[in-house]
Coordinates of C-alpha atoms and ligand atoms in Angstrom, one line a residue:
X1 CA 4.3 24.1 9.3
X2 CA 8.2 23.5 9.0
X3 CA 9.9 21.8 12.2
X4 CA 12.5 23.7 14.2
X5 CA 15.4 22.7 12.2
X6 CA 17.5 24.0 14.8
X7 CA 16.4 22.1 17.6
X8 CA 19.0 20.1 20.0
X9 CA 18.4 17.9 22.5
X10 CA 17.7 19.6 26.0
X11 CA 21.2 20.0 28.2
X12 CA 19.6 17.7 30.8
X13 CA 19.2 15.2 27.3
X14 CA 22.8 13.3 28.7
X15 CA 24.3 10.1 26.7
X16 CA 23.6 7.8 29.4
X17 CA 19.8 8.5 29.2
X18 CA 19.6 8.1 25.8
X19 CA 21.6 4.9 25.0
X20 CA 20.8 2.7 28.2
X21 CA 21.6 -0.4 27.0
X22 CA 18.0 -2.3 25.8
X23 CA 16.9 -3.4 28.2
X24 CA 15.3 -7.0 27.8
X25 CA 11.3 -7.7 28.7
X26 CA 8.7 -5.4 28.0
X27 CA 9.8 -2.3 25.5
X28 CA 7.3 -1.0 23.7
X29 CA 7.1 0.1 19.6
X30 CA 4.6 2.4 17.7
X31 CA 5.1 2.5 13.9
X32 CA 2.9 4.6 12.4
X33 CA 2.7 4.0 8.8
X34 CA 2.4 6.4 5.9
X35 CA 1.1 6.0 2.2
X36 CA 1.0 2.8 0.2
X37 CA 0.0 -0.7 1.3
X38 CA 3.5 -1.6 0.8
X39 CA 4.2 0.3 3.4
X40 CA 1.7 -0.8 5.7
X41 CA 3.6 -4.2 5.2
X42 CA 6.7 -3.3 5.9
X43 CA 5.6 -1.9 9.2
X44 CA 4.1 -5.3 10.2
X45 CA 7.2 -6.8 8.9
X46 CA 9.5 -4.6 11.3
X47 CA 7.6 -5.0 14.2
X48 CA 8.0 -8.7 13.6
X49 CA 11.8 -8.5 13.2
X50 CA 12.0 -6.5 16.7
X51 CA 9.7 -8.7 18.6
X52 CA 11.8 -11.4 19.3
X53 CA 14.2 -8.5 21.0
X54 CA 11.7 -7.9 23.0
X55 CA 9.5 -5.0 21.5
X56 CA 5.9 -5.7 21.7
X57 CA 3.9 -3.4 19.7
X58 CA 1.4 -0.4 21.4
X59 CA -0.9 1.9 19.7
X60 CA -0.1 4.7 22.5
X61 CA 2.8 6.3 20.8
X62 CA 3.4 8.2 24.5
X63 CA 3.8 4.7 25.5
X64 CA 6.7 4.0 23.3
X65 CA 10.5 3.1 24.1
X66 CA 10.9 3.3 20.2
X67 CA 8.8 5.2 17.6
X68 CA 9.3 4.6 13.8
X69 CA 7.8 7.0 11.0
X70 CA 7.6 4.3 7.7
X71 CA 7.5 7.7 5.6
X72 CA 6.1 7.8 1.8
X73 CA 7.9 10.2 -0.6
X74 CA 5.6 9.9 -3.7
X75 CA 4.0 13.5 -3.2
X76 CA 5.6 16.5 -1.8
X77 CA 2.6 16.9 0.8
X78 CA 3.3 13.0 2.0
X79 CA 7.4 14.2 2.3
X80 CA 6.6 17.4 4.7
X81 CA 4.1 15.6 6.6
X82 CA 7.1 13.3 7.9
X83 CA 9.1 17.1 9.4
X84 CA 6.3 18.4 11.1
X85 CA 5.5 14.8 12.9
X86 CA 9.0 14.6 13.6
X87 CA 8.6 18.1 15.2
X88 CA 5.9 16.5 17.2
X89 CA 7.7 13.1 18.1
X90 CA 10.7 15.3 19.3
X91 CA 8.5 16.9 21.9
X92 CA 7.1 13.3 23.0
X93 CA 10.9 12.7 23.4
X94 CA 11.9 15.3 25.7
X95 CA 8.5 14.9 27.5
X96 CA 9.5 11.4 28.5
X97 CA 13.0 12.4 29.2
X98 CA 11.8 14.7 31.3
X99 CA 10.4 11.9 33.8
X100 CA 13.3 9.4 32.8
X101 CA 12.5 7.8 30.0
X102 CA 14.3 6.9 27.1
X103 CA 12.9 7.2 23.5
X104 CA 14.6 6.4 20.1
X105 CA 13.0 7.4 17.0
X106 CA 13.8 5.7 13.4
X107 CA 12.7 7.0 10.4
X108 CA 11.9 4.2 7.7
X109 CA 10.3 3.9 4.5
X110 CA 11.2 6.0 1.0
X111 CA 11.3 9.7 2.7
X112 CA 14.8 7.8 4.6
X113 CA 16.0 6.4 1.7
X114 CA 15.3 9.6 -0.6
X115 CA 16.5 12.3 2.3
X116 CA 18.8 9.9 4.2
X117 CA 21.5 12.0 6.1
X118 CA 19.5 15.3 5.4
X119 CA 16.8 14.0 8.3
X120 CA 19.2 13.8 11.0
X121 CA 20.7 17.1 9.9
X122 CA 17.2 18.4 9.9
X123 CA 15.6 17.4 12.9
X124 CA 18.4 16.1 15.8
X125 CA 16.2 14.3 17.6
X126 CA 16.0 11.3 15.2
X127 CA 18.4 8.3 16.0
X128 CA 18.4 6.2 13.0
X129 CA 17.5 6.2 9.6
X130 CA 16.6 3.5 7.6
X131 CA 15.9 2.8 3.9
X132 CA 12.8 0.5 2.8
X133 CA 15.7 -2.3 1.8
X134 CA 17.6 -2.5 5.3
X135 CA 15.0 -2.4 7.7
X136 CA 16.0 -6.2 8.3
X137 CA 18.9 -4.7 9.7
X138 CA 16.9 -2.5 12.7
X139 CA 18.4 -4.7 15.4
X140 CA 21.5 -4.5 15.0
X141 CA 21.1 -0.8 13.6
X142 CA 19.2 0.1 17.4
X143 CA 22.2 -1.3 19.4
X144 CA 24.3 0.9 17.2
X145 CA 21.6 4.1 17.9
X146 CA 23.1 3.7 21.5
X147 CA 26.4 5.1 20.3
X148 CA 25.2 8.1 18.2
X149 CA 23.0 8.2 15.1
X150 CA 22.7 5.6 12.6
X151 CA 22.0 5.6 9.1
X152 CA 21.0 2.9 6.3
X153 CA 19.7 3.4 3.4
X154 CA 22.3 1.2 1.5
X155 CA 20.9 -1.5 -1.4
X156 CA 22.0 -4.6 0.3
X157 CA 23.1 -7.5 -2.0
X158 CA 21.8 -10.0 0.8
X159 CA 17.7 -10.4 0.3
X160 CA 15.8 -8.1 3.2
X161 CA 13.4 -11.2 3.3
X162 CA 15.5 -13.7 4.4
X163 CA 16.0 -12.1 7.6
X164 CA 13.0 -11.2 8.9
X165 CA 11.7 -12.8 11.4
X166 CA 8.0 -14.6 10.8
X167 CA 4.8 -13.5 13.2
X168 CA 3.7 -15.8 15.5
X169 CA 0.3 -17.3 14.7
X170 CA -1.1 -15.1 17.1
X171 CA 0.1 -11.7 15.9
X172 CA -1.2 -12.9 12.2
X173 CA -4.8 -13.6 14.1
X174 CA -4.6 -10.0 15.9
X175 CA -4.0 -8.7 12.3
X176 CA -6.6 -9.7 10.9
X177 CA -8.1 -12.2 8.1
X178 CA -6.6 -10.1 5.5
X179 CA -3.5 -9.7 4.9
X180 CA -0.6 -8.3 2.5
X181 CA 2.0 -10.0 1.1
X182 CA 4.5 -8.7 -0.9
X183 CA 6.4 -10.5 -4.1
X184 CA 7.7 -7.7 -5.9
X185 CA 9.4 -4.6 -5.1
X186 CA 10.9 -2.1 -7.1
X187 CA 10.1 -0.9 -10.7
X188 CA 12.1 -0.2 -14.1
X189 CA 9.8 1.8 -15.3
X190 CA 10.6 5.8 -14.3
X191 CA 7.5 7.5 -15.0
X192 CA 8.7 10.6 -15.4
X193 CA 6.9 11.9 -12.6
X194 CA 7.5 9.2 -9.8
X195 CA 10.1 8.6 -7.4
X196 CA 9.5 5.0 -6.7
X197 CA 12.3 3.6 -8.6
X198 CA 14.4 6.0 -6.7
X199 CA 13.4 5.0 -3.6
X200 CA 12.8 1.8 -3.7
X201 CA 15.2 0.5 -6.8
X202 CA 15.2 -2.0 -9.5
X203 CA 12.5 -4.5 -10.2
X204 CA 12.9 -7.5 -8.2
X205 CA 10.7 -10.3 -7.8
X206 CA 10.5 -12.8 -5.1
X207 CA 10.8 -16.8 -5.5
X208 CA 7.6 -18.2 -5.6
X209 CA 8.8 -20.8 -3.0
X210 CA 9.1 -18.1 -0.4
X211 CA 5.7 -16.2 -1.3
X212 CA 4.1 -19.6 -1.0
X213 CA 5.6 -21.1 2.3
X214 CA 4.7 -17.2 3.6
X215 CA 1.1 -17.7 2.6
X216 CA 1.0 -21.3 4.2
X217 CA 1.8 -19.3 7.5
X218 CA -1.3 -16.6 6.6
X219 CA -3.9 -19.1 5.8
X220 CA -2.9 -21.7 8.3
X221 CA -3.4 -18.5 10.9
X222 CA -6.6 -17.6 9.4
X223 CA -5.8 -15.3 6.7
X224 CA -8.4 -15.9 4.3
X225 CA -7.3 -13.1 1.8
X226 CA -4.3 -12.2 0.6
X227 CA -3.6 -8.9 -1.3
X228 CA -0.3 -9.5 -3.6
X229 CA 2.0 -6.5 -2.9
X230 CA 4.3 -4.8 -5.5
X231 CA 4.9 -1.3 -6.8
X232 CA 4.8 -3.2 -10.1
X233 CA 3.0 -6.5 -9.1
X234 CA 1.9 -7.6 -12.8
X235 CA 5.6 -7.5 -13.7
X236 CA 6.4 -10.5 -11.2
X237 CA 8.5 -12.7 -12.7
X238 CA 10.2 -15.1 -10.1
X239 CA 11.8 -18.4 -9.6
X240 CA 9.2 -21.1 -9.2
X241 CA 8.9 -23.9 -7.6
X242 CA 10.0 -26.0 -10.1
X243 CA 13.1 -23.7 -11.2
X244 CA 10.8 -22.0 -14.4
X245 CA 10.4 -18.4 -14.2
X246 CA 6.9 -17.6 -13.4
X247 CA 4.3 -14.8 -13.9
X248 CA 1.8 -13.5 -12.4
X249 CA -0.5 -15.5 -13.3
X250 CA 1.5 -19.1 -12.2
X251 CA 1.8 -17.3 -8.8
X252 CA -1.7 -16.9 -8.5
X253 CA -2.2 -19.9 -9.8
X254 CA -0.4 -21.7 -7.5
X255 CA -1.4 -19.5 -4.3
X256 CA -5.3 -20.6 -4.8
X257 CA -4.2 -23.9 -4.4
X258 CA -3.3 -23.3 -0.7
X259 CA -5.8 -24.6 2.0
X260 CA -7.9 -22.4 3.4
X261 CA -7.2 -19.3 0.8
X262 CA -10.4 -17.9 -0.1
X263 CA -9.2 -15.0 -2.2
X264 CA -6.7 -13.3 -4.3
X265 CA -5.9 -9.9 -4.6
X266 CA -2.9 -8.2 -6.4
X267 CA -1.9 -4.5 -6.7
X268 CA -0.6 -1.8 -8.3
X269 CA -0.4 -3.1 -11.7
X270 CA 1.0 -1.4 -15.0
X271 CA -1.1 -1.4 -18.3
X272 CA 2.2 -2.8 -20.5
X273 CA 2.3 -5.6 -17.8
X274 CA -1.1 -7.0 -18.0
X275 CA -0.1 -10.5 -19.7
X276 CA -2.4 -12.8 -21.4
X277 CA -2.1 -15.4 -18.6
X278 CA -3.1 -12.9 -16.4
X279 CA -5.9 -11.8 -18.3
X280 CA -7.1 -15.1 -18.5
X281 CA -6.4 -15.6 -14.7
X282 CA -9.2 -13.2 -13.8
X283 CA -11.3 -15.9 -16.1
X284 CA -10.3 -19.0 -14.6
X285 CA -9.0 -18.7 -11.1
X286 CA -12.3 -18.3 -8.5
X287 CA -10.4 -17.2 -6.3
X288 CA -8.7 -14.4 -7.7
X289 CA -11.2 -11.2 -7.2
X290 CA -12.6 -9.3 -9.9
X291 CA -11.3 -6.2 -9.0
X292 CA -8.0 -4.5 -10.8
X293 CA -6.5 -1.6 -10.0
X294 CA -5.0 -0.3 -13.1
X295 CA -3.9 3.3 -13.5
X296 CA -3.8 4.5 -16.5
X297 CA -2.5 8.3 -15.2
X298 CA -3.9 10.7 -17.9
X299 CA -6.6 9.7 -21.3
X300 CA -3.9 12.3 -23.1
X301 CA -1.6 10.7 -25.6
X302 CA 0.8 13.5 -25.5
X303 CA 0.6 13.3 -21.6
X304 CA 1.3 10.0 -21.5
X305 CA 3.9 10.1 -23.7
X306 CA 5.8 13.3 -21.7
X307 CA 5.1 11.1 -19.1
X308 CA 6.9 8.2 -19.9
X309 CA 3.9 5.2 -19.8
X310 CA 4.9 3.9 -23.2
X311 CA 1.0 3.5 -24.0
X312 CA -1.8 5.5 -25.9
X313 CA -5.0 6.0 -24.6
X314 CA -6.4 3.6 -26.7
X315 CA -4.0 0.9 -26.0
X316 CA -5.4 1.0 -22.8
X317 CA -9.2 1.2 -23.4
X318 CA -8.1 -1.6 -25.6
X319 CA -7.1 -3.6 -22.9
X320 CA -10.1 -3.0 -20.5
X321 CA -11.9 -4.5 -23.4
X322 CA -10.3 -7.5 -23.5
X323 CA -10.1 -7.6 -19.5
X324 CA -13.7 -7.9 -19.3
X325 CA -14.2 -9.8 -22.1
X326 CA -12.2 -12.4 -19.9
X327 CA -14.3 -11.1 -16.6
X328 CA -17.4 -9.9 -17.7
X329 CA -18.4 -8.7 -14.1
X330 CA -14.9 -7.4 -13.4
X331 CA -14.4 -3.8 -11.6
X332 CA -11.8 -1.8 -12.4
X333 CA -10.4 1.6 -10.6
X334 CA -7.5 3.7 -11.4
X335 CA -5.0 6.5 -10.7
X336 CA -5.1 9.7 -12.6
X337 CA -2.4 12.6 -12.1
X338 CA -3.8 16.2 -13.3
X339 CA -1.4 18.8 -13.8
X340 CA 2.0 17.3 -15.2
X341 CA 3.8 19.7 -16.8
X342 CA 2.6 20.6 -20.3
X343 CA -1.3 19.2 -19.8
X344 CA -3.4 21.5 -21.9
X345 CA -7.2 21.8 -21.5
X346 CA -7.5 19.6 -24.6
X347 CA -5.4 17.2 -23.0
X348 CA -7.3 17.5 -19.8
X349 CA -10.6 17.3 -21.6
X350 CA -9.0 13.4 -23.1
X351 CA -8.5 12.6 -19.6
X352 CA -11.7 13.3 -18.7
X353 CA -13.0 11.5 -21.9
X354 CA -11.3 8.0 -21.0
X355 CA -12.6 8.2 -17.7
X356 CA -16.0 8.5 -18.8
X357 CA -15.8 5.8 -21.5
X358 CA -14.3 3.0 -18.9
X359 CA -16.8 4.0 -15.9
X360 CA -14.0 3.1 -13.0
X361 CA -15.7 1.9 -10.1
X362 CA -12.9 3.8 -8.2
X363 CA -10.8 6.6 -8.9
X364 CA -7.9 7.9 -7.3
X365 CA -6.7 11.4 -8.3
X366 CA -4.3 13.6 -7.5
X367 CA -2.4 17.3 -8.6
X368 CA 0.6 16.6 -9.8
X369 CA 3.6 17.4 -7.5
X370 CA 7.1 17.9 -8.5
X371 CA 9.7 15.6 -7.3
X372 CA 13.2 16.3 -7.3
X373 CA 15.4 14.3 -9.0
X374 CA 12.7 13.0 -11.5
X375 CA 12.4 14.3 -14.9
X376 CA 8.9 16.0 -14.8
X377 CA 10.7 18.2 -12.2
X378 CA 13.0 19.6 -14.9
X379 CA 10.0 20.3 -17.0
X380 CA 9.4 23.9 -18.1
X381 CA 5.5 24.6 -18.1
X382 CA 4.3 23.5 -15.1
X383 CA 0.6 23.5 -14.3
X384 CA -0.6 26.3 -12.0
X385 CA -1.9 25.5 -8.6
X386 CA -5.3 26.9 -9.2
X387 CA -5.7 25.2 -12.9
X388 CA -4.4 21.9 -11.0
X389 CA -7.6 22.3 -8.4
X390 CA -10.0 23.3 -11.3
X391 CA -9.3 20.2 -12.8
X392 CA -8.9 17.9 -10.7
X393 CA -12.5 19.2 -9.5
X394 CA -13.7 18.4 -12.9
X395 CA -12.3 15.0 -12.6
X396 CA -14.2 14.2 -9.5
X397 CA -17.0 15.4 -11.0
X398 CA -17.2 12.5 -13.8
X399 CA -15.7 9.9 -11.4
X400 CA -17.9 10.4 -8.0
X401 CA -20.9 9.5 -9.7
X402 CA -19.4 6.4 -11.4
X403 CA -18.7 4.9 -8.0
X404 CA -22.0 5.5 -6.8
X405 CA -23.4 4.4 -9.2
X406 CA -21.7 1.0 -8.9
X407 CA -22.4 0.6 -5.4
X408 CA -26.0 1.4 -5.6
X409 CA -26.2 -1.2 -8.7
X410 CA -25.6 -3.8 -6.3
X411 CA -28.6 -3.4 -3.9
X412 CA -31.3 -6.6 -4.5
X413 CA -28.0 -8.3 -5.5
X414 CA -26.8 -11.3 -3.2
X415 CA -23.1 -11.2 -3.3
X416 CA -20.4 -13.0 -1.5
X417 CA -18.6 -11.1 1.9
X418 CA -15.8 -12.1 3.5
X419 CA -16.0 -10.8 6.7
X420 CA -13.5 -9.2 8.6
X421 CA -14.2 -7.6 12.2
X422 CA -17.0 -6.7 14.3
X423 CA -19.0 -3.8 12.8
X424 CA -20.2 -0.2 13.4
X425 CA -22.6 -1.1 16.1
X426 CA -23.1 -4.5 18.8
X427 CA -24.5 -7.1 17.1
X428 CA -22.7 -5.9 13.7
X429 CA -20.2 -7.3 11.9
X430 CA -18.3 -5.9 8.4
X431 CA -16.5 -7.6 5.7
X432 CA -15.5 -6.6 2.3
X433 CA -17.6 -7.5 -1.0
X434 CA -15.8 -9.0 -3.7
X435 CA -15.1 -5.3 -5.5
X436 CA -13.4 -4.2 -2.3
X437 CA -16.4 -2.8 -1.0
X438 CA -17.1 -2.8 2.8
X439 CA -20.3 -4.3 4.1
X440 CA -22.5 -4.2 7.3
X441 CA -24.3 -6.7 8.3
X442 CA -26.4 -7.4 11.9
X443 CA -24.6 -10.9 12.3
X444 CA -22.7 -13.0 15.1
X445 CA -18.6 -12.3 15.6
X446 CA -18.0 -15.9 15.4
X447 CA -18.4 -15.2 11.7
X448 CA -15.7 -13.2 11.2
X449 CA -13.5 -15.3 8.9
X450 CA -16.2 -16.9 7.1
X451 CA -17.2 -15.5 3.1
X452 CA -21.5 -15.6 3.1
X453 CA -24.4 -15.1 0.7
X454 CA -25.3 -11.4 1.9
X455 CA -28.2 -9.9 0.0
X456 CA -27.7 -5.8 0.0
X457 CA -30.9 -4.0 0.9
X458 CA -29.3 -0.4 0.7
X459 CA -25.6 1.3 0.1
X460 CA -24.8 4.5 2.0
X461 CA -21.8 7.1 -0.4
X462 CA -19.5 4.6 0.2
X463 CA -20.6 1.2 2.3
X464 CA -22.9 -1.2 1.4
X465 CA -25.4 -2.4 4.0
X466 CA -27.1 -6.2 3.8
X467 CA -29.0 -9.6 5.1
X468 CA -27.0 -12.4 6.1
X469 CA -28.9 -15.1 3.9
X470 CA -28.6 -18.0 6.1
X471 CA -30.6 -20.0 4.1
X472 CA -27.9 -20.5 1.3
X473 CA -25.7 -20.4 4.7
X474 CA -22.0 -19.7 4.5
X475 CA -20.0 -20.7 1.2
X476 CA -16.6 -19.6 2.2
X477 CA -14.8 -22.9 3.2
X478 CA -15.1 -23.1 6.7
X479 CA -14.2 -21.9 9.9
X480 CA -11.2 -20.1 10.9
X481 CA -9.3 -23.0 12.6
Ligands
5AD501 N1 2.6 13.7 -8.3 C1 1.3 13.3 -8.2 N2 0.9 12.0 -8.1 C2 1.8 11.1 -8.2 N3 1.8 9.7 -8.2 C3 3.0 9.3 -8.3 N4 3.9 10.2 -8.4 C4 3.2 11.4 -8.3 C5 3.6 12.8 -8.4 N5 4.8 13.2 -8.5 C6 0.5 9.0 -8.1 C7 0.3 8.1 -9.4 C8 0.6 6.8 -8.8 C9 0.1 6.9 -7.4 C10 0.5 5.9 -6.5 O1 0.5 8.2 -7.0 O2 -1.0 8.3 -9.8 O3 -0.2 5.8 -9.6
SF4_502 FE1 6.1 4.8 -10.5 FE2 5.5 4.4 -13.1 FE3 6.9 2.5 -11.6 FE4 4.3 3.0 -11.1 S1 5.1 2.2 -13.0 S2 6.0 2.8 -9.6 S3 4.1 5.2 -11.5 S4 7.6 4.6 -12.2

């Protein structure tokens, strides 16, 4: 449904409402988070840099002195959904007006930064805009928002990261022993069909230094896993510690070293980035998980090429070889995009060919959807809607039982779980196999933190269920302190 582009504020709706000064003490924020992990980051990241101005966070978004949308712009469905919540937040708004209370909205994440100005034209109750590489900036932008609306979705020379304020040990326990970390951001590659280096710029990687001291804070909190964030993680190449440039793989490297770090995760990667040393990472470093996300896109050569990867289809199937050569028991899932302009049924049927010969243990698929300002969008011969569906049926078809298939190939394993929070029922608790699988198991809270020996007696379509097997007893290092 579209929004009421024409809305205005009620008549009642006067300045002084709307900008009392902030007032200090207990204001509340709800950021409710859209699309990638990244962005799931980024929302922790500005609730942190508001805290110390006195915003604690609330899951009640009625409840909130300050709601922020942290959009996602990679699909045209993700970029409406952002008008018709804002339709629904300026409601909210005037509801709380109504009784006296004053509510600012933000927009963040790459919707801002792709739409910018066009938001505020769109739907007036929004008060500031804010692009994925200012948000470091939301204090001072929220005194401004008491004057009139305020808008940034500049490229600041100054690095976002070195202004954001750090959780307090406690928030990092409330978040959980998992955690995401980013070290790169951007990407150079312009797929022709993605918006990403639009939105959220050049490749740029952070120094290893800063990644490190960050993950010092996690573990030393209790994180015990840390997912390595970047729109083109594998392409990491930062300052290290010792002044050298360093890949992925020194990162990593360097990151198991750090006490209490169980495991290592890294996503999204790109085929043409997967570096020896990283390859041989996934041999060497225990604690780096073998599971890689790895999207290959489309099994078509022609595809691939319209679409900009710069690999064949068997470069890549090449490159899974040699991946598990390295990690024999490594799992692998993917993105696939059915539809881009041009795809034939023979290039379809490729598609569905790779997919069979690599047997992903996860799949992500999705129609293609035209984005402006990237070239697929200026390609003649676009897929229609119903051929897109077909397909992408099809596609689910060979996948689905793939990833079955791999979970119900664990049960009579023992594997190890890190587990995370209490589970489904009292007297649960879940964690998360090593392939990113979640796991029930009956067990006591106080293990939450802790990776165990859990033998799986049965897998449901998509958890695992299993026996804590106290007689090996815990092997994860420890406590949480
Ligand atoms: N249409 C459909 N899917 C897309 N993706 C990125 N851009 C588009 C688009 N325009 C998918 C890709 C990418 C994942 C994050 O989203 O598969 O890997
Ligand atoms: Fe988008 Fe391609 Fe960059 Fe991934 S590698 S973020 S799909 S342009």
């Amino acid at each position: 449904m579209k929004p009421d582009l024409h809305s205005r504020r009620p008549e009642n709706s006067s300045l002084a409402t709307r900008t009392a000064p902030l007032r200090t003490g207990a204001k509340k924020i709800f950021v409710k988070s859209y699309g990638c992990q990244m962005n799931a980051y980024d929302a922790a990241r500005m609730a942190d840099v508001l805290a110390p101005e006195g915003y604690a966070e609330t899951a009640d978004i009625e409840d909130a002195d300050l709601i922020v949308l942290n959009t996602c712009h990679i699909r045209e469905k993700a970029a409406d959904k952002v008008f018709s919540e804002l339709g629904k937040v300026r409601m909210l708004k005037e509801a709380r007006e109504a009784v006296g209370l004053a509510t600012t909205i933000a927009v963040a994440g790459c919707v801002a930064q792709a739409e910018g100005g066009e938001i505020l034209r769109r739907q007036k109750a929004v008060d500031l805009v804010v692009g994925p590489q200012s948000y470091h900036r939301l204090p001072e932008m929220l005194r401004q928002a008491a004057f009139g609306p305020v808008i940034d979705t500049d490229f600041p020379v100054e690095d976002k990261f070195d202004h954001l304020a750090q959780p307090s040990d406690e928030k990092i326990r409330q978040r959980g022993v998992t955690a995401f970390l980013t070290v790169q951001e951007g990407c150079d590659k312009f797929c022709a069909f993605c918006v990403v280096p639009y939105t959220r710029g050049a490749e740029n990687s952070r120094p290893a230094r800063k990644v490190v001291a960050e993950a010092k804070r996690l573990a030393g909190a209790g994180v015990r896993e840390i997912t390595l964030l970047g729109q083109n993680v594998n392409a990491y190449h930062g300052e290290g510690e010792n002044g050298d440039d360093w890949s992925l793989a020194d990162l990593l490297a360097r990151l198991a070293k750090v006490e209490g770090m169980a495991r290592l995760r890294y996503m999204t990667s790109h085929p043409n980035d997967m570096r020896d040393d990283l390859i041989r990472a996934h041999a060497e470093l225990p604690a780096l998980m073998p599971f890689l996300h790895l999207p290959v896109q489309s099994g078509s050569d022609r595809i691939l090429d319209a679409m900009n990867r710069r690999h064949s289809a068997a470069d890549y199937l090449r490159l899974v070889e040699r991946i598990r050569r390295a990690r024999p028991d490594i799992a692998l899932s993917s993105d696939f995009i059915v539809g881009f302009p041009g795809e034939t049924e023979r290039d379809f049927a490729a598609t569905l060919e790779l997919a069979r010969e690599v047997n992903f243990a996860s799949t992500f698929f999705f129609k293609y959807s035209s984005r402006p300002g990237t070239p697929g969008a200026n390609l003649s011969d676009q897929v229609a809607e119903e051929v897109k569906s077909e397909r992408l049926a099809r596609l689910q078809d060979v996948v689905e039982p793939q990833r079955r298939a791999f979970n119900a190939a664990l049960v009579g394993k023992t594997i190890e779980v890190l587990f995370e929070k209490p589970g489904r029922h009292p007297g649960q608790i879940a964690g998360k196999s090593p392939w990113l699988q979640p796991v029930q198991v009956d067990g006591p809270e106080n293990w939450i933190g802790r990776v165990a020996a859990v033998e799986i007696v049965e897998c449901s379509s998509n958890s695992l269920f299993g026996r804590l097997r106290n007689n090996l007893g815990p092997s994860g290092e420890g406590n949480r302190p």
